[in-house]
Structure formats: structure tokens, C-alpha cells
Short mmCIF file of C-alpha atoms and ligand atoms in Angstrom, two decimals:
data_model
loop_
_atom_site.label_atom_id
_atom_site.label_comp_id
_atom_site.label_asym_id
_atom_site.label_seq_id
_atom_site.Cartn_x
_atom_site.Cartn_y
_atom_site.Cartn_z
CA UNK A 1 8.51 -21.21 -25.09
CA UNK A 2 4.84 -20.60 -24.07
CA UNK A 3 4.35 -17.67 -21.61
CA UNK A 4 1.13 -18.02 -19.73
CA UNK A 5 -0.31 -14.36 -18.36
CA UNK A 6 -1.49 -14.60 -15.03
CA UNK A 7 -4.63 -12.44 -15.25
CA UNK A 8 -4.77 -10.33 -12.10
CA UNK A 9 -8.15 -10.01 -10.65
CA UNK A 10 -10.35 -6.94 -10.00
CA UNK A 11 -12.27 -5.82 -7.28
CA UNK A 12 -14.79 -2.71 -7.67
CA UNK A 13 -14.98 -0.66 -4.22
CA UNK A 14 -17.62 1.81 -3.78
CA UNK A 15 -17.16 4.43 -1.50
CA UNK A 16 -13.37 3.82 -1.61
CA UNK A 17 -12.68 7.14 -1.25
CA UNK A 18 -12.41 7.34 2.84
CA UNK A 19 -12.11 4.97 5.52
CA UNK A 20 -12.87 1.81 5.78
CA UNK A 21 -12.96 1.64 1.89
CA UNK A 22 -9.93 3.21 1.03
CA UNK A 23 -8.12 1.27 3.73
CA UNK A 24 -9.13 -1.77 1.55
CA UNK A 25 -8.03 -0.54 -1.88
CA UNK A 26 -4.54 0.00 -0.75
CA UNK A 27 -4.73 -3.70 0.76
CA UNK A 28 -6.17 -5.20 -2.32
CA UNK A 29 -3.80 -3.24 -4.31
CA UNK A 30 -0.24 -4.68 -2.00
CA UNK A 31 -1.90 -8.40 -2.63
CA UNK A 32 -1.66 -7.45 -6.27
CA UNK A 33 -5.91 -7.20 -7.18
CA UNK A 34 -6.44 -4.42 -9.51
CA UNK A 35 -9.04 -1.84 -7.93
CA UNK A 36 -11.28 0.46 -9.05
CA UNK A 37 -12.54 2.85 -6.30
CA UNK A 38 -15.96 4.57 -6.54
CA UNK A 39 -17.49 7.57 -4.88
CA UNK A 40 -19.77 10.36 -5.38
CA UNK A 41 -17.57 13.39 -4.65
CA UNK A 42 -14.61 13.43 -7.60
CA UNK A 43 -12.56 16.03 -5.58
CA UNK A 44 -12.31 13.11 -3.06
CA UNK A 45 -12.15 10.18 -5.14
CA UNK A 46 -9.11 12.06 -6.85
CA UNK A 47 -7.46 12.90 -4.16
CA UNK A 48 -7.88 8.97 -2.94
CA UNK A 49 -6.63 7.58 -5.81
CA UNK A 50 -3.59 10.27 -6.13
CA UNK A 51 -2.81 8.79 -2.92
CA UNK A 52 -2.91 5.25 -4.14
CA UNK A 53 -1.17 5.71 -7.15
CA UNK A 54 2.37 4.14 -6.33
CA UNK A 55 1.50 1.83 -3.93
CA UNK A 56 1.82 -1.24 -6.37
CA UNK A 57 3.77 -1.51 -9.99
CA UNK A 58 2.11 -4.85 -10.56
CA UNK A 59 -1.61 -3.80 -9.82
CA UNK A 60 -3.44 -0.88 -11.00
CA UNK A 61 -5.94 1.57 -9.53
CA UNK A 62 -8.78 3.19 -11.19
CA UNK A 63 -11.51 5.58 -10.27
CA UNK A 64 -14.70 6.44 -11.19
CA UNK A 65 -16.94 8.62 -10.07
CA UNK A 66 -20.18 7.22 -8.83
CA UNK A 67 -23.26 7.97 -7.01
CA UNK A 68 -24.69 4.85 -5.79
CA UNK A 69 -28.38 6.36 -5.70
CA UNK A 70 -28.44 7.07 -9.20
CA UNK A 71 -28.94 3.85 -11.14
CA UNK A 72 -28.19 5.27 -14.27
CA UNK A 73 -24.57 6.20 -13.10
CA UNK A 74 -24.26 2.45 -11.47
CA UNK A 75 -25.25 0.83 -14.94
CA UNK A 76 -22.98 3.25 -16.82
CA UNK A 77 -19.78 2.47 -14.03
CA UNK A 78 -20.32 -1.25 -14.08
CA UNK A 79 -20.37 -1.09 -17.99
CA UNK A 80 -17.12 0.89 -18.33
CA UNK A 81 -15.35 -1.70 -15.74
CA UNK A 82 -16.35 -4.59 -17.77
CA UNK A 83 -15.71 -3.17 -21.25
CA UNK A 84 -12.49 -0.96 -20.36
CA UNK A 85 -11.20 -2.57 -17.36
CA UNK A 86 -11.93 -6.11 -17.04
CA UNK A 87 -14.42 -8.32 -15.55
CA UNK A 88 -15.44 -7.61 -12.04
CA UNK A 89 -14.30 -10.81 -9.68
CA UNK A 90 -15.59 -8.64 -6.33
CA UNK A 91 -17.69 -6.18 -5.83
CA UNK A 92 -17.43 -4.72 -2.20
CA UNK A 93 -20.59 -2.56 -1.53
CA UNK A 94 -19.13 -0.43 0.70
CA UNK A 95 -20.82 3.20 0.13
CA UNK A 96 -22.97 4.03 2.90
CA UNK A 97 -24.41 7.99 4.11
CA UNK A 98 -24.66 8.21 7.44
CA UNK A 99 -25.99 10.72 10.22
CA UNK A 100 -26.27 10.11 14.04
CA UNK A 101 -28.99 10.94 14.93
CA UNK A 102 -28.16 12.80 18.12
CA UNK A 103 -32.44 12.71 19.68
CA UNK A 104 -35.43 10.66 19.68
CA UNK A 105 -36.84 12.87 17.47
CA UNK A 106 -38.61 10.94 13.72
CA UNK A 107 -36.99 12.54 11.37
CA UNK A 108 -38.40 11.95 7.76
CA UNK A 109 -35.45 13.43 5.91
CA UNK A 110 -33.17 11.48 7.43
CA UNK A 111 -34.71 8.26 6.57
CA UNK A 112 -35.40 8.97 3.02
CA UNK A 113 -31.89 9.95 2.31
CA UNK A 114 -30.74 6.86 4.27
CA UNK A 115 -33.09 4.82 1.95
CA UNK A 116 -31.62 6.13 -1.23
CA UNK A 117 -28.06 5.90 -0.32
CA UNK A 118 -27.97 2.84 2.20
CA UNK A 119 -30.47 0.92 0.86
CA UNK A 120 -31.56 1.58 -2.71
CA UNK A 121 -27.98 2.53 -4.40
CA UNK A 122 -26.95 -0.94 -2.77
CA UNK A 123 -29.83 -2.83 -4.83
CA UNK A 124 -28.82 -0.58 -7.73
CA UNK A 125 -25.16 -1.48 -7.43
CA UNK A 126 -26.31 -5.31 -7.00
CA UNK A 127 -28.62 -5.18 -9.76
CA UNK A 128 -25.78 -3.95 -12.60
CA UNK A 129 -23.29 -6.41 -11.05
CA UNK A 130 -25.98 -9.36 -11.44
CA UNK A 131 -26.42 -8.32 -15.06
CA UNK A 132 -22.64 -8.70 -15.59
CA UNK A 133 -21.59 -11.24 -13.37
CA UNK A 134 -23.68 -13.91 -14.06
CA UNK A 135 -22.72 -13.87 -18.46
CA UNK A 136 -19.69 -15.56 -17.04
CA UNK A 137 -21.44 -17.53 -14.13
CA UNK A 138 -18.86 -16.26 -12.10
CA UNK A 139 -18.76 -13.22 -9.17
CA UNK A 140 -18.22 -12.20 -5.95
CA UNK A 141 -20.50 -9.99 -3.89
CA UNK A 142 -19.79 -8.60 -0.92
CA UNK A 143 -22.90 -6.66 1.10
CA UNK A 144 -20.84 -3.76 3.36
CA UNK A 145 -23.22 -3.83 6.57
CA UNK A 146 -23.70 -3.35 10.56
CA UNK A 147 -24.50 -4.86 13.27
CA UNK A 148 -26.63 -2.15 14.19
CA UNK A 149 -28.57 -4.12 11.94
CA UNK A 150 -28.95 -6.64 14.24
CA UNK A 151 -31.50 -5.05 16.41
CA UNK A 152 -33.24 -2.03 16.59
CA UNK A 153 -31.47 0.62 19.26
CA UNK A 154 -32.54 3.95 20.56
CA UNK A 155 -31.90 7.10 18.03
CA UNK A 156 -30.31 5.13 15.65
CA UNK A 157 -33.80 3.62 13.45
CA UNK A 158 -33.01 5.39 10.16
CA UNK A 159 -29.33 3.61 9.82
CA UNK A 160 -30.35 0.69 11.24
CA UNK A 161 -33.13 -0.24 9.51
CA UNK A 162 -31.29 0.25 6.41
CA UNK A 163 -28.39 -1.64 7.77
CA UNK A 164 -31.14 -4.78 8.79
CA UNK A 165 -32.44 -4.67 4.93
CA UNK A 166 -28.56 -5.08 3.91
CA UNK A 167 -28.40 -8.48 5.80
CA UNK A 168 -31.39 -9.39 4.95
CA UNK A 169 -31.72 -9.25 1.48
CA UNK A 170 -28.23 -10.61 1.73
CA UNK A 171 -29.31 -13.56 3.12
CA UNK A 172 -31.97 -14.02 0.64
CA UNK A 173 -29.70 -13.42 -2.42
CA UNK A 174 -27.03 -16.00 -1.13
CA UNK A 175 -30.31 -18.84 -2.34
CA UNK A 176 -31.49 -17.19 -5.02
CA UNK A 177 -27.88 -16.21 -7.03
CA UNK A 178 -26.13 -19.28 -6.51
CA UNK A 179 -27.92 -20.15 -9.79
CA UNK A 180 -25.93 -17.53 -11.88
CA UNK A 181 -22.89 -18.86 -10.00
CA UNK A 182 -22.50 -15.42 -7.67
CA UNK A 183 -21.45 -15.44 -4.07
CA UNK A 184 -22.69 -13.53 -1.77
CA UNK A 185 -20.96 -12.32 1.13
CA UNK A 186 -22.00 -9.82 4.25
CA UNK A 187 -19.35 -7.79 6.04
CA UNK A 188 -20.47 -6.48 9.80
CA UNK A 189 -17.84 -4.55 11.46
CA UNK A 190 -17.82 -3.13 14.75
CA UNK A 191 -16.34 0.69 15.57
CA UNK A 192 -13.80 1.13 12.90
CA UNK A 193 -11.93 4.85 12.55
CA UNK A 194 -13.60 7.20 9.91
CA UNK A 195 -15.47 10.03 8.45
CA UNK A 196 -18.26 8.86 9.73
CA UNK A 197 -17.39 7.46 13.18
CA UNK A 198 -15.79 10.62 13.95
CA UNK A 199 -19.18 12.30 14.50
CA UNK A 200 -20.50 10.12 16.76
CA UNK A 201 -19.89 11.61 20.09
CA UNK A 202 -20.65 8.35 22.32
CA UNK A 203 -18.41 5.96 23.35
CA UNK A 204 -17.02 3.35 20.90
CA UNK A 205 -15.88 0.33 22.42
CA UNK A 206 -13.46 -2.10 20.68
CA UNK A 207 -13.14 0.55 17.84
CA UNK A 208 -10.57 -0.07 15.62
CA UNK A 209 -8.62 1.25 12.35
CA UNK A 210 -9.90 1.14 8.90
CA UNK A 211 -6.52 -0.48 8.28
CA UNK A 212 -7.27 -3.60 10.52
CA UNK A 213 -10.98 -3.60 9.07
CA UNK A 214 -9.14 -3.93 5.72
CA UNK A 215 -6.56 -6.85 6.47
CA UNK A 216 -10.09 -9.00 8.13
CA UNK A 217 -12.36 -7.73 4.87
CA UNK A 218 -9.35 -9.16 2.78
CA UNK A 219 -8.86 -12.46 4.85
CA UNK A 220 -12.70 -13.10 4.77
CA UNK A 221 -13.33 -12.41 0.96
CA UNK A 222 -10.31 -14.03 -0.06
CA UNK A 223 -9.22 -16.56 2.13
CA UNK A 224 -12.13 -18.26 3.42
CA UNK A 225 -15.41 -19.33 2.32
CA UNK A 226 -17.73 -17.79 5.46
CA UNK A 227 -20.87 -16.31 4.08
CA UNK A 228 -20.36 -13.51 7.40
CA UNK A 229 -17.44 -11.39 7.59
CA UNK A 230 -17.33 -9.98 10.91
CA UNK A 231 -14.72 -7.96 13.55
CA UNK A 232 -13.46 -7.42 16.35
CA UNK A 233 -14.66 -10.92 17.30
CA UNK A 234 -15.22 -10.53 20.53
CA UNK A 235 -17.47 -7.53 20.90
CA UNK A 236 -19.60 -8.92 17.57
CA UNK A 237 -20.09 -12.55 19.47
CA UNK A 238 -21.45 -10.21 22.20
CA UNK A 239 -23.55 -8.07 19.51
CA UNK A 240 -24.68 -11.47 18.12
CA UNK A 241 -25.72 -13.08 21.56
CA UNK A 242 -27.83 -9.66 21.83
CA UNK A 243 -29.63 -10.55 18.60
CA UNK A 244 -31.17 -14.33 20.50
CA UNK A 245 -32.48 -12.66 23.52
CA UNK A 246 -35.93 -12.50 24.66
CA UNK A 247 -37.65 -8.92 24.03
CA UNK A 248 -38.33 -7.99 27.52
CA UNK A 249 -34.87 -9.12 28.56
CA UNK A 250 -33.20 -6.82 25.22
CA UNK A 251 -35.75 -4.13 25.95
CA UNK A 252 -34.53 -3.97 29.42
CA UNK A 253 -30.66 -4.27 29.00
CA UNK A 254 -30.50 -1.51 26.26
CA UNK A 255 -32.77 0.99 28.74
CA UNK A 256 -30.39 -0.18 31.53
CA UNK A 257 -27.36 0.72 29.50
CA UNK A 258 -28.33 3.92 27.07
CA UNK A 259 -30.81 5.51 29.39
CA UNK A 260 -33.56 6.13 26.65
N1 LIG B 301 -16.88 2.86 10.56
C1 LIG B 301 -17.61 2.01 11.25
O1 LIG B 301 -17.49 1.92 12.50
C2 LIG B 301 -18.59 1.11 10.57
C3 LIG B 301 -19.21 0.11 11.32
C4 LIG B 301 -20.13 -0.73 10.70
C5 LIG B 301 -20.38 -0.58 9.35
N2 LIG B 301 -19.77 0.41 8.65
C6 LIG B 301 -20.06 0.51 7.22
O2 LIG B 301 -18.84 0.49 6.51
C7 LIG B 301 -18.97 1.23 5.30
C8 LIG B 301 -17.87 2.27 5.19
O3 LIG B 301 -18.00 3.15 6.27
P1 LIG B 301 -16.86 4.15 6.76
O4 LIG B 301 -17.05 4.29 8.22
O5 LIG B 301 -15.56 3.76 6.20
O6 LIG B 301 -17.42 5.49 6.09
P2 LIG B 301 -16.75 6.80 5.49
O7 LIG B 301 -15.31 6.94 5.80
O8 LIG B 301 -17.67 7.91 5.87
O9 LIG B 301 -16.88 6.51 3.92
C9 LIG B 301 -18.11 6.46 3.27
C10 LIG B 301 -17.81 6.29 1.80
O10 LIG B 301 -19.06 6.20 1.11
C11 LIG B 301 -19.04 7.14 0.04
N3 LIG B 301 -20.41 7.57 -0.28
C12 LIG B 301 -21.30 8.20 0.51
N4 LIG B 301 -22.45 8.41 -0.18
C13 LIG B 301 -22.26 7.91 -1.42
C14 LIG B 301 -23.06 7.82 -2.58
N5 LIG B 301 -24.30 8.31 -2.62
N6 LIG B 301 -22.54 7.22 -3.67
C15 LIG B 301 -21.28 6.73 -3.67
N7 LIG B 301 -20.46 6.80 -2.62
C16 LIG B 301 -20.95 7.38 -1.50
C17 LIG B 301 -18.17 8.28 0.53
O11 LIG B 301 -17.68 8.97 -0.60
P3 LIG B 301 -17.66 10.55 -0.82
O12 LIG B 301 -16.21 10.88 -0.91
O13 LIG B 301 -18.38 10.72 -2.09
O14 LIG B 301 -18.34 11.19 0.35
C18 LIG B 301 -17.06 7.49 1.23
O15 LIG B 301 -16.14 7.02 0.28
C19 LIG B 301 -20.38 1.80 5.33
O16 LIG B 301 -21.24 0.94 4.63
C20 LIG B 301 -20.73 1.80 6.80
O17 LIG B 301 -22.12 1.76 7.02
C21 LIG B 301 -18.87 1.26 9.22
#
């Protein structure tokens, strides 16, 4: 009798140590993917995948720890994946730093560390997968944004701009891959529940759970072919109409509504 194996496939999750990408390891691990979770704090990332451990006896979860702003460290994790692990069919940039910035005030910190993290560790992370990915003309990659990066708003420039890049050069990379047979994909959730949401102290509406940010990032990457992931539809169709109008009219709306 011949017994076929039914490879399972893997999907590499940085910053799947906390909200919204933890929430999708433990989906991705039910649907039977094998995961490997990334993050730059090890006490966390152990702790995370302690936690996702027994969820699945058919898929597997790995971590590694990763800072996304150190290239070396991306080379070295995408590396060990391949060559210990298996072939990366995903991989869901998902690591992002982020700070509200709570004034007007430019702050020059802010921005660089936002460009390393947000911006730079995402090209670094693209860059290794690229390298890998396209030996088998085959890949998946999926560009964790916002729409904050739709438009610039008041207080929020360092995020957002970085945010804007991540579409951006997502958009560009969905021409210029194809030829090494890698898709690209861009995820743009609205308020979702997290580390990072829970310091903002204005109000969030439509937020949601990481766990319901998880079961859409799953449908999208899985189960359709849209190059735009995005959630809760509603309030990102309004976000999106924002991004067509006029700059007077925008300029005037977001005064109207912020007060800045
Ligand atoms: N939550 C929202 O409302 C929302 C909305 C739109 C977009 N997003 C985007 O969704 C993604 C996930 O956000 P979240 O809200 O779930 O955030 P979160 O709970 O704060 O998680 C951030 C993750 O990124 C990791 N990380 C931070 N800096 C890193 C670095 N230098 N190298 C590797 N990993 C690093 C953190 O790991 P450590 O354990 O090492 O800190 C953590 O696992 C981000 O890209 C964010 O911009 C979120």
C-alpha cells in the first residue's frame, strides 16, 4: 500500500508573542499550519509558546527569538526555519514598536526607533524571506500594517509614516516579486485589543479582539486571493473613503473631529 504524507504547511509569525500575533498562532495552529513565533524578548516569547504548547497534536509550534531590526538575527532565523523546520509557505510580518505619541511635540527619538523597528526590520525580514522563498518559486508574504497609514493624522506622524511605507512598498513588491513566484499580501486592521492599544488613552471605535483579528487574518491569507486584508469592514470602508477626499475637505474634518 502507498501512504502519501500530507506535508503540513508553515507559517513564520513575528512578533507572535502578544496580541494580535499570538491570537494568530493559536488559529493557525487549530487549522493544523505548523508555526513558528518570533519576538525580541525570550522571557515573552517563552512564555507564549508555553501557552501554545497543547493546543494542537497534529501541528507544531516553535519559537525563536528574533529582533526584527537586527538583520543579522533575521538572516540567521529565516535560515534555521528553512534548514531545521521546513520551508516557509507564509510569512506574516507582524512585529511592530509602537508609542502614542500623547503631544504635537517632533520627537526625533521616536521616529528613529519607529524606523528601525516598523520600517527597516520589516525590509530586513522581507529581504531573508525573498532569498528563501523564491529557490522554490513559491511564498507567501503578508505586510502587517495600518490604516493610519492611510493618511497623515495629528500626533501620530512617527507610526504613521512608517505604517504608509508598509503599504507602499507593499504595493510595489506585489509587481516586482511575482517574478520569483511570491505573493504579497497587506493586512490593515482597525482597533484590535493589545499591548499596544492598551496605552492609547483615546477612544477606539469598532475595536475588537486579537482573536477576531486572527479568524479575518486567517480567512484572508488562506481562503481568498485579495491582495488587502482588512477589518472591521465597516469602519475601514469609512477609513478608506477618508483616503479619496480633497485636502481642504480632510484637513477640515480631522480639525473638526480631534481638535488639533
Ligand atoms: N492593535 C491594533 O489596534 C492594531 C491596528 C492596526 C495595526 N496593528 C499592527 O498589528 C501588529 C501587531 O500589533 P499588536 O497590537 O498585536 O501589538 P502588540 O500586542 O504590542 O505586539 C507587538 C509584537 O511585536 C513584537 N516586537 C516588538 N518589537 C520587536 C522587534 N524589534 N523585533 C521583534 N519583535 C518585536 C513584540 O514582542 P516582544 O515580546 O519582544 O515585545 C510583540 O510580540 C503591529 O504591526 C501593529 O502595528 C495593530
Amino acid at each position: 500500500m502507498l501512504f502519501v504524507l500530507n506535508k503540513l504547511k508553515t507559517i513564520w509569525i513575528t512578533g507572535g508573542s502578544s496580541g494580535i500575533g499570538f491570537a494568530t498562532a493559536e488559529k493557525f495552529l487549530n487549522e493544523g499550519w505548523n508555526v513558528v513565533i518570533s519576538s525580541k524578548n525570550k522571557e515573552n516569547l517563552d512564555k507564549a509558546k508555553k501557552k501554545l504548547e497543547n493546543i494542537s497534536n497534529k501541528s507544531k509550534v516553535y519559537s525563536i527569538k528574533c529582533d526584527i531590526s537586527n538583520r543579522e538575527e533575521v538572516i540567521d532565523t529565516v535560515k534555521k526555519i528553512t534548514s531545521e523546520i521546513s520551508s516557509i509557505d507564509i510569512g506574516l510580518l507582524n512585529a511592530a514598536a509602537y508609542s502614542p505619541n500623547k503631544t504635537q511635540e517632533f520627537d526625533i527619538k521616536n521616529y528613529e526607533v519607529l524606523i528601525d523597528v516598523n520600517l527597516k526590520g520589516t525590509l530586513y525580514c522581507i529581504e531573508a524571506l525573498k532569498n528563501e522563498m523564491q529557490k522554490n518559486k513559491n511564498g507567501n508574504i503578508a505586510i502587517v500594517s495600518s490604516p493610519v497609514g492611510y493618511r497623515g493624522l495629528p500626533t501620530a506622524g512617527a507610526y504613521g509614516m512608517t505604517k504608509a511605507g508598509l503599504i507602499n512598498i507593499a504595493e510595489s513588491l506585489f509587481f516586482d516579486f511575482k517574478k520569483f513566484g511570491i505573493k504579497i499580501k497587506v493586512i490593515n486592521p482597525g482597533f484590535i485589543k493589545s499591548k499596544s492599544t492598551d496605552l492609547n488613552t483615546f477612544p477606539m471605535p469598532f475595536k475588537k479582539s486579537a482573536k477576531f483579528a486572527a479568524e479575518k487574518i486567517y480567512l484572508g491569507l488562506v481562503k481568498t486571493n485579495k491582495f488587502e486584508i482588512i477589518f472591521p469592514t465597516f469602519f475601514l470602508m469609512i477609513l478608506k473613503f477618508g483616503r479619496i477626499l480633497p485636502y481642504t475637505l480632510y484637513f477640515y474634518l480631522i480639525t473638526r473631529i480631534t481638535g488639533l
